[in-house]
Tab-separated table of C-alpha atoms in Angstrom:
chain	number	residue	atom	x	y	z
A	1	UNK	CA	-7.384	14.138	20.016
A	2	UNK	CA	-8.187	16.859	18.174
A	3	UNK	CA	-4.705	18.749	16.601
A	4	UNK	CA	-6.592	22.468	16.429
A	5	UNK	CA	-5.918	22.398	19.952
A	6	UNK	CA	-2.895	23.921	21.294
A	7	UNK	CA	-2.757	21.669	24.349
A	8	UNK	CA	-2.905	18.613	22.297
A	9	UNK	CA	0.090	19.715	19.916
A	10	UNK	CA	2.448	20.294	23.539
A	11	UNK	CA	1.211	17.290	24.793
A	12	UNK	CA	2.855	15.036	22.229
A	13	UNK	CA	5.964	17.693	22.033
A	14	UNK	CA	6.197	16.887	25.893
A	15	UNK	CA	5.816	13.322	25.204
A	16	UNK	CA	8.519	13.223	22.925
A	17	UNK	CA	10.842	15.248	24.396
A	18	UNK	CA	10.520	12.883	27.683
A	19	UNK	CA	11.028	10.215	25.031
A	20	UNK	CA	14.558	11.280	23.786
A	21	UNK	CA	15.396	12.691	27.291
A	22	UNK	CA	14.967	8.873	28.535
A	23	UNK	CA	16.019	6.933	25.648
A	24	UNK	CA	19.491	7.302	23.149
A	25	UNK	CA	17.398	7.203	19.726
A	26	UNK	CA	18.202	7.490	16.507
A	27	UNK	CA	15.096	9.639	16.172
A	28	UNK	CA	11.311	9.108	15.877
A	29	UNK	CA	8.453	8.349	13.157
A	30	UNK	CA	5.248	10.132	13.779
A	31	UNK	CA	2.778	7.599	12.469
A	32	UNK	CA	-0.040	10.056	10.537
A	33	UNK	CA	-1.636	6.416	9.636
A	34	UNK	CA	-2.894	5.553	13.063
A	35	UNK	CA	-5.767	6.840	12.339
A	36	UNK	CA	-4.888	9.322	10.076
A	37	UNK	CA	-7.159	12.430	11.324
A	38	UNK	CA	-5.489	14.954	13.184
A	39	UNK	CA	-8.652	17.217	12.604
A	40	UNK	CA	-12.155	17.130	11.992
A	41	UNK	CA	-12.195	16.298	8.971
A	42	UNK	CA	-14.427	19.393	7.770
A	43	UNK	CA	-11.722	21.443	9.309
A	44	UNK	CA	-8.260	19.478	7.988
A	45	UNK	CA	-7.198	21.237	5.106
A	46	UNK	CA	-7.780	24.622	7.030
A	47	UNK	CA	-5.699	23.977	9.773
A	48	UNK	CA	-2.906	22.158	7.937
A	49	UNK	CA	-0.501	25.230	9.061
A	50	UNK	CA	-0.967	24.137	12.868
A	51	UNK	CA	0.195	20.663	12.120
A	52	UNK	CA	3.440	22.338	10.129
A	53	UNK	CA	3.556	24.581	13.147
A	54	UNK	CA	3.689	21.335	15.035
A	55	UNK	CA	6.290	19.551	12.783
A	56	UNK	CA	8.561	22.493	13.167
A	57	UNK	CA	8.560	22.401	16.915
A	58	UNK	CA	9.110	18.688	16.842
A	59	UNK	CA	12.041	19.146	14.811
A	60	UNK	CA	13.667	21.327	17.043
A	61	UNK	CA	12.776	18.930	19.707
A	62	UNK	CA	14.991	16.405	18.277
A	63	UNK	CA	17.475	19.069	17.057
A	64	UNK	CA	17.901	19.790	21.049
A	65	UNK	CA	18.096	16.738	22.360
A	66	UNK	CA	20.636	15.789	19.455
A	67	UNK	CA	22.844	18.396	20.915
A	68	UNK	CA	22.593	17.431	24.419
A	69	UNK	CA	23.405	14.168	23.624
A	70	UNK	CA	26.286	15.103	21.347
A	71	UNK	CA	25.148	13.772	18.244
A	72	UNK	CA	25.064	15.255	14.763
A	73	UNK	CA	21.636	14.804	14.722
A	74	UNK	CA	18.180	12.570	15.277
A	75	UNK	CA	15.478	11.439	12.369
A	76	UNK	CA	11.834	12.960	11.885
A	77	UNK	CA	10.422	10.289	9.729
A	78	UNK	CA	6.416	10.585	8.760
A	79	UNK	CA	3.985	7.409	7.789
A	80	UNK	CA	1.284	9.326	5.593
A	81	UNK	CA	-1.247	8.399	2.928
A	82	UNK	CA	0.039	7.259	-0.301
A	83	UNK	CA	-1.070	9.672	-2.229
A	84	UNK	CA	-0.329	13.695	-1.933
A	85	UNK	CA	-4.035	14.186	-2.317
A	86	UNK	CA	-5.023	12.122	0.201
A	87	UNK	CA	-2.171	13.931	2.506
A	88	UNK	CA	-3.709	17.444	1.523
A	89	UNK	CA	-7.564	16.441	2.324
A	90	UNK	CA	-6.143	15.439	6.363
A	91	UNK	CA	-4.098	18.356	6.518
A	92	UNK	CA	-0.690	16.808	6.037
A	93	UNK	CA	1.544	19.396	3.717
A	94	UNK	CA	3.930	17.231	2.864
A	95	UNK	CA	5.616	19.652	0.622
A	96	UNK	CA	6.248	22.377	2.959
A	97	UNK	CA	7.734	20.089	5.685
A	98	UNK	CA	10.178	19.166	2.706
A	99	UNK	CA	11.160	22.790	1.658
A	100	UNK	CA	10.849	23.865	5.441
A	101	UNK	CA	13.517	21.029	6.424
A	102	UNK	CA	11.129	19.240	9.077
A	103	UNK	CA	11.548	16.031	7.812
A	104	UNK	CA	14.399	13.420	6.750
A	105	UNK	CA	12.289	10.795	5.447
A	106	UNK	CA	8.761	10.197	4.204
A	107	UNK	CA	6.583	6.996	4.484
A	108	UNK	CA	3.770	6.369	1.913
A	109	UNK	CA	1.485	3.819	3.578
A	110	UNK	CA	-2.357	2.331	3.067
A	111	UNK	CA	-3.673	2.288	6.910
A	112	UNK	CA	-3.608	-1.683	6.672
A	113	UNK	CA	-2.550	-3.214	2.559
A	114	UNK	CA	0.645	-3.371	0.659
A	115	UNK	CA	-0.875	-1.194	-1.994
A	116	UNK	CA	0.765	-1.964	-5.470
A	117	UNK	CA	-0.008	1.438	-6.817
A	118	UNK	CA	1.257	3.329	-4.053
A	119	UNK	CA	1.943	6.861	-6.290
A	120	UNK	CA	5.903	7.042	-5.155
A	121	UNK	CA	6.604	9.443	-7.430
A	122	UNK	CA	4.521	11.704	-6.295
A	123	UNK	CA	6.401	12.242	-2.975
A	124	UNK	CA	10.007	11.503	-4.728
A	125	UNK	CA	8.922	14.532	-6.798
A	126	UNK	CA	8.950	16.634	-3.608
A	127	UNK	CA	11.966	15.070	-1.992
A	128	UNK	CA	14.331	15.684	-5.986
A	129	UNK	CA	17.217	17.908	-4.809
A	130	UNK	CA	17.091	17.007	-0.839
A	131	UNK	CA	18.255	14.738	1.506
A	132	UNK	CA	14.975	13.595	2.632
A	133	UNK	CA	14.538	9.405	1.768
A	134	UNK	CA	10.890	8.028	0.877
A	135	UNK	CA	10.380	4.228	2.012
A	136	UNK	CA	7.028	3.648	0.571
A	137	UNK	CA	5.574	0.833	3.025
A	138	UNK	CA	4.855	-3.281	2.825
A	139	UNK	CA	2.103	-4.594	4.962
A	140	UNK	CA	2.121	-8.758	5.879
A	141	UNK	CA	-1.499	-9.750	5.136
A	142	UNK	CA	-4.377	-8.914	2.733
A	143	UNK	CA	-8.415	-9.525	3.247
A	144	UNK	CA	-8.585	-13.212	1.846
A	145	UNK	CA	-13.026	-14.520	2.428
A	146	UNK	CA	-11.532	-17.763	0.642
A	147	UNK	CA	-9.533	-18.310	3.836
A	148	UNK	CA	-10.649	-19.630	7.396
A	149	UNK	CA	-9.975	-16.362	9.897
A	150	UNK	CA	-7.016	-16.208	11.633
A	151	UNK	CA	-5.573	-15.833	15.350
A	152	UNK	CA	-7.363	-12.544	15.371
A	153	UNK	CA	-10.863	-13.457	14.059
A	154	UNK	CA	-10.021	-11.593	10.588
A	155	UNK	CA	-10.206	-13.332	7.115
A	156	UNK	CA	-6.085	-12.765	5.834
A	157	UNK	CA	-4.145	-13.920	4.213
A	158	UNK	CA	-0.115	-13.529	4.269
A	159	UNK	CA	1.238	-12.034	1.449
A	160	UNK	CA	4.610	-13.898	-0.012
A	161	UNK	CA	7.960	-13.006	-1.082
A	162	UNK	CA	6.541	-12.755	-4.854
A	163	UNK	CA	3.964	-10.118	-3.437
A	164	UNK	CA	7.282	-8.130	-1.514
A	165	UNK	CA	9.236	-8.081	-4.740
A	166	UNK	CA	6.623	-6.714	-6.980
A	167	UNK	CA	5.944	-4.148	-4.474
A	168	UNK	CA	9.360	-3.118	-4.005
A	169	UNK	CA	9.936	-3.083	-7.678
A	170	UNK	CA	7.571	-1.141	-8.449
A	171	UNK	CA	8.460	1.330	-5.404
A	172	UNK	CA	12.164	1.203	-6.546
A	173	UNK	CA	11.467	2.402	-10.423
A	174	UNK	CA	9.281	5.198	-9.272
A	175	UNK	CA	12.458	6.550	-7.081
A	176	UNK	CA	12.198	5.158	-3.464
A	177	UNK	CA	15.439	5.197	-1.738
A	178	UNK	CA	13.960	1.694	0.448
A	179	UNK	CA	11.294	0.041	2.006
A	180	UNK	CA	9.546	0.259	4.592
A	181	UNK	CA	7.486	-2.603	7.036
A	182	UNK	CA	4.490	-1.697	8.502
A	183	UNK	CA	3.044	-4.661	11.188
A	184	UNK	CA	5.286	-7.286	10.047
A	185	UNK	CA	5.117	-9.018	13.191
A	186	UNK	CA	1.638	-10.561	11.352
A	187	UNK	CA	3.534	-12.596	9.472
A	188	UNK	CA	5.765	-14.452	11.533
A	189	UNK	CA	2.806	-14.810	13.755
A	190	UNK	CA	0.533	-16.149	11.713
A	191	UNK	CA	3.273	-18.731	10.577
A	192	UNK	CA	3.919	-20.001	14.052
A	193	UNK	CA	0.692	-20.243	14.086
A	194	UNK	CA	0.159	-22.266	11.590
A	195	UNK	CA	2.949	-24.559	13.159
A	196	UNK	CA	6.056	-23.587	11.109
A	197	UNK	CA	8.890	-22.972	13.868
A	198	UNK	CA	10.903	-22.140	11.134
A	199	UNK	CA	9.094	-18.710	10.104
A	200	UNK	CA	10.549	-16.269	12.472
A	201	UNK	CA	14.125	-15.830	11.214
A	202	UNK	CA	12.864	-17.033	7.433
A	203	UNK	CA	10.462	-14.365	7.138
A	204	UNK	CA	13.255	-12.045	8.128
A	205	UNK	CA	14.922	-12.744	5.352
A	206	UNK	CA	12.197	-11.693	3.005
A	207	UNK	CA	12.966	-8.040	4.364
A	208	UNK	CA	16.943	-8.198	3.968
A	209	UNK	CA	16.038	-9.418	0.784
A	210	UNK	CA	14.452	-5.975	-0.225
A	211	UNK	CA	17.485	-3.913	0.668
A	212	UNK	CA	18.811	-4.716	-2.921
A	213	UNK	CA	16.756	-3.179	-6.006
A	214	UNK	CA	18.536	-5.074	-8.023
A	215	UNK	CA	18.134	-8.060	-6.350
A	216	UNK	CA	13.718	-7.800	-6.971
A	217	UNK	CA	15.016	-8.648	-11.014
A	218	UNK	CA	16.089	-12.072	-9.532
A	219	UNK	CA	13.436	-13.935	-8.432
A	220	UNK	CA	9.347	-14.290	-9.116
A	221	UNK	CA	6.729	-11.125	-8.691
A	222	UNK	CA	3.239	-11.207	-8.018
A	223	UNK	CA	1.390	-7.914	-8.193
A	224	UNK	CA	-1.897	-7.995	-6.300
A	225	UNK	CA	-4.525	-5.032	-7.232
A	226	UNK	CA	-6.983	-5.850	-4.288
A	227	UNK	CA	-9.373	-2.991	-2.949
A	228	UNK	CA	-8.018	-1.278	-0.135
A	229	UNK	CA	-10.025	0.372	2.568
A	230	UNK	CA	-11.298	4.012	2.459
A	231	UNK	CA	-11.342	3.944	6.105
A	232	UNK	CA	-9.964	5.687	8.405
A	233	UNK	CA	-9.095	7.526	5.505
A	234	UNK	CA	-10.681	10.184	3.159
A	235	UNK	CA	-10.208	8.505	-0.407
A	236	UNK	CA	-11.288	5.474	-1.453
A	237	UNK	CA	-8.769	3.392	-3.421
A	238	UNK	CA	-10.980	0.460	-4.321
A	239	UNK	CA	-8.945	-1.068	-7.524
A	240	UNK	CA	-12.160	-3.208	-8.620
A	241	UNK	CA	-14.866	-2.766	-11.438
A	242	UNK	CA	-18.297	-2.585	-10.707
A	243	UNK	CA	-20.373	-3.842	-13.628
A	244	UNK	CA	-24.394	-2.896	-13.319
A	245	UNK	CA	-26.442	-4.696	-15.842
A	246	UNK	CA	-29.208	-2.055	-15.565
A	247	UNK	CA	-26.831	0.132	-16.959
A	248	UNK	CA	-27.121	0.890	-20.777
A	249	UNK	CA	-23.696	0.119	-21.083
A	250	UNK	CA	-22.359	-1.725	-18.265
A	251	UNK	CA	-18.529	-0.905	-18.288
A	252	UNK	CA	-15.330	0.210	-15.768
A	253	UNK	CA	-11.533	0.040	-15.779
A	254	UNK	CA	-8.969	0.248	-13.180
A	255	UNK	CA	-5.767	1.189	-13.240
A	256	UNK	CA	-2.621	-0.835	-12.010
A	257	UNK	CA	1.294	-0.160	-11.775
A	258	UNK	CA	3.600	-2.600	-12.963
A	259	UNK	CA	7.123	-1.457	-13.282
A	260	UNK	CA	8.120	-4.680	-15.929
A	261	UNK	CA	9.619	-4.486	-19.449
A	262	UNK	CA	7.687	-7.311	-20.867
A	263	UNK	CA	9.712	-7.084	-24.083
A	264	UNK	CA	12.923	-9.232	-22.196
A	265	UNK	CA	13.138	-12.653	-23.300
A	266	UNK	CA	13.536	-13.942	-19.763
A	267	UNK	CA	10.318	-12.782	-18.687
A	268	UNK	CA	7.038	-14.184	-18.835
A	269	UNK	CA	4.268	-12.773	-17.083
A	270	UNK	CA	0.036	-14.006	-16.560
A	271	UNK	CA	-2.902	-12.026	-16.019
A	272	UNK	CA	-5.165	-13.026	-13.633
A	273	UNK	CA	-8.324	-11.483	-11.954
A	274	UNK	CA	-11.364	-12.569	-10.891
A	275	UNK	CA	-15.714	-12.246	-11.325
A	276	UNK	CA	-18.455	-12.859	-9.312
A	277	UNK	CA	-21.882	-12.914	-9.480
A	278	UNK	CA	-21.771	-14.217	-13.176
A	279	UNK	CA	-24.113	-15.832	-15.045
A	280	UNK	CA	-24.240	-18.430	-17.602
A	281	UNK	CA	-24.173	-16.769	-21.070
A	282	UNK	CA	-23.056	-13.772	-19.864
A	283	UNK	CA	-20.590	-12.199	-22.452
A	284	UNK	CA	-17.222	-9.540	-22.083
A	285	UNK	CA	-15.260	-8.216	-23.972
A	286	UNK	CA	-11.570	-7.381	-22.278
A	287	UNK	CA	-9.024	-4.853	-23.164
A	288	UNK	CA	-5.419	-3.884	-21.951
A	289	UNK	CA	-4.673	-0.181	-22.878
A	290	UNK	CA	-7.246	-0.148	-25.608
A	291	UNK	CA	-6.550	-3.183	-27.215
A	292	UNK	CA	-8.855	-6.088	-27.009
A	293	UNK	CA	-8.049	-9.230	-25.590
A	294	UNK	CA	-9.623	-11.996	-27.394
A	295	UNK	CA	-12.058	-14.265	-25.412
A	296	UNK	CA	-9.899	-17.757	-26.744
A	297	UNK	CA	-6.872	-16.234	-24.999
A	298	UNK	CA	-8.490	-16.423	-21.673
A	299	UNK	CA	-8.345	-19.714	-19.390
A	300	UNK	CA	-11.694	-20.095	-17.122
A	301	UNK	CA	-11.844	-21.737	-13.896
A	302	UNK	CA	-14.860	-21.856	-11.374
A	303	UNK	CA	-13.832	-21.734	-7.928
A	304	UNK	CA	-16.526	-22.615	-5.764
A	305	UNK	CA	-17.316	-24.254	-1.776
A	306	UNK	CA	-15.590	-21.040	-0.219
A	307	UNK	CA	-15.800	-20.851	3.405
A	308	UNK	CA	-16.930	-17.438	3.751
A	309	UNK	CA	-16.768	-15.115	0.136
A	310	UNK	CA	-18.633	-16.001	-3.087
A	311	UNK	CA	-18.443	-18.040	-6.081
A	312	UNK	CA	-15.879	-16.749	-8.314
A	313	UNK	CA	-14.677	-17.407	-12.016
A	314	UNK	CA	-11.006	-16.934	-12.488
A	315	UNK	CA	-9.470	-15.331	-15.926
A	316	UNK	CA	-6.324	-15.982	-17.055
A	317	UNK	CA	-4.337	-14.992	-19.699
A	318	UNK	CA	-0.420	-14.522	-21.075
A	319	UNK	CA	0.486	-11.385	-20.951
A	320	UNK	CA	2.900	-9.427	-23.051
A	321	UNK	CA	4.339	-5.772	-24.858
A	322	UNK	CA	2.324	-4.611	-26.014
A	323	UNK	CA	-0.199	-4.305	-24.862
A	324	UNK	CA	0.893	-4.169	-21.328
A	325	UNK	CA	3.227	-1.617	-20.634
A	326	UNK	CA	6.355	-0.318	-18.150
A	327	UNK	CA	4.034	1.904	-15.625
A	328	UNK	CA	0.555	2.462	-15.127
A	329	UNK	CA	-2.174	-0.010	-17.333
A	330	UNK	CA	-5.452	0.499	-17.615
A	331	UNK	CA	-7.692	-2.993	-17.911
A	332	UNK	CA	-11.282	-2.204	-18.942
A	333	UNK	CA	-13.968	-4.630	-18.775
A	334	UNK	CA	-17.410	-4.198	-20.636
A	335	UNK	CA	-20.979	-6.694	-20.612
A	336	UNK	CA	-21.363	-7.165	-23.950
A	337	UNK	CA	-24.289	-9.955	-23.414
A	338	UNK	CA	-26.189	-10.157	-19.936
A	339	UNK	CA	-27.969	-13.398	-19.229
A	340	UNK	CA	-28.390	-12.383	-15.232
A	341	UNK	CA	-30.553	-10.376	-12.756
């Protein structure tokens, strides 16, 4: 449905008032991430007032059927793209739902990923001096082609506790208030699945687990920087490096959050990532931040046989401060020497 439309706009204000009329909620979360276009999308950023028209009616929805039921009042919670420019481009104005008071907490969410980079302090920048929470969001599985598909014909794979603690961590030190889980229910499936009974109250505990910021210091993180998909939305957010070698220069860099003082003693951290369609004396040079990596530092593996995805050559290397760093790093890779087609 199209959200220019007046009719469309009181048909989910009916819904929801039936809704709270029916049921004693706590309130509601309008998920903006199923599938994220309100509008056309020529026609979003235009008609971004009608959808804070829209918020402002919902809120007194709730705000009325808080006082019939006699309670202080209900939550409007929002699931929106995780970045504010993403929001702007579909016509979300995140910012004036904050200032207007239409909102009590905020959601930054890929459509499907746990995105690592999620920009949290973008929204907690909007939210500084309100009451309004952001839960940035965890998602159960990631696109895995080394993997056989599972129950649902996809190629996934689960991600772990490591992968919910470096997400949370890094959500946490950029100023969300919690977390948020976004089709969980993949992960217990998938286990049971799998034939592990004991998965559905275990992988509970992974959540409960996340309640505690301090508690993500306690235990192993693995921060996965794998492209997520531009689609439904407007912006791509594909954290991978594209080297051409009819370039003059083939080079790229991405960028990837990592909220870790690797100047503690009890920490010791690896850097991993991964190349395909390499060829034999094919040369790079690596750097973190602008300073080189030397080629001896790096551990090679060739993983090969993969049910569905390519060939790929594994790099790894220990990683310290400098010159990683607390926040955003930038790893650029460049083709020094190319022996392929």
């Amino acid at each position: 449905p199209d959200y220019k439309h007046e009719g469309v706009r009181n048909t989910m204000l009916a819904v929801a008032a039936d809704t709270l009329e029916r049921y004693d909620m706590d309130g509601l979360e309008l998920d903006y991430m199923r599938w994220c276009h309100m509008f056309k999308g020529s026609e979003a950023v235009q008609n971004a007032p009608l959808l804070t028209d829209f918020m402002a009616k919902m809120r007194n929805v709730l705000d009325q059927a808080a006082k019939k039921r006699g309670r202080g009042e209900l939550l409007l919670g929002i699931r929106v793209p995780q970045t504010i420019e993403e929001c702007r481009l579909l016509g979300f104005d995140v910012k004036a739902w904050v200032q207007k008071g239409l909102v009590d907490f905020i959601t930054p969410s890929d459509f499907s990923k746990t995105d690592f980079n999620t920009k949290t302090d973008e929204f907690t920048a909007l939210t500084a001096g309100t009451e309004v929470k952001v839960y940035p969001a965890i998602h159960s599985v990631y696109e895995d082609y080394t993997v056989w598909p599972t129950i649902t014909g996809e190629y996934m794979q689960l991600e772990t506790p490591e992968n919910y603690r470096a997400a949370a961590k890094n959500f946490y030190a950029f100023g969300a208030d919690g977390v948020s889980a976004y089709n969980y229910q993949e992960h217990y499936i998938q286990e049971l699945h799998l034939g592990d009974p004991d998965e559905w109250p275990r992988s509970f505990s992974y959540l409960t687990e996340l309640r505690d910021p301090a508690a993500m210091a306690q235990g192993d993180r693995h921060y996965r920087y794998t492209p997520t998909s531009p689609t439904p939305g407007v912006v791509a957010k594909h954290e991978k490096i594209v080297l051409d070698r009819k370039a003059d220069e083939p080079a790229g860099s991405v960028t990837f959050r990592m909220a870790e003082d690797l100047t503690d003693p009890n920490l010791s951290a690896t850097l991993e990532f991964k190349l395909t369609g390499m060829a034999e004396g094919d040369e790079f040079e690596v750097a973190l931040n602008g300073v080189e990596i030397p080629a001896d530092q790096f551990e090679t593996e060739h993983v090969t046989n993969l049910p569905n995805g390519p060939d790929y050559w594994l790099y790894r290397t220990p990683l310290g401060l400098p010159p990683a760093k607390f926040g955003d790093n930038e790893l650029r890779l460049r083709l020094t020497k190319s022996a392929g087609t």
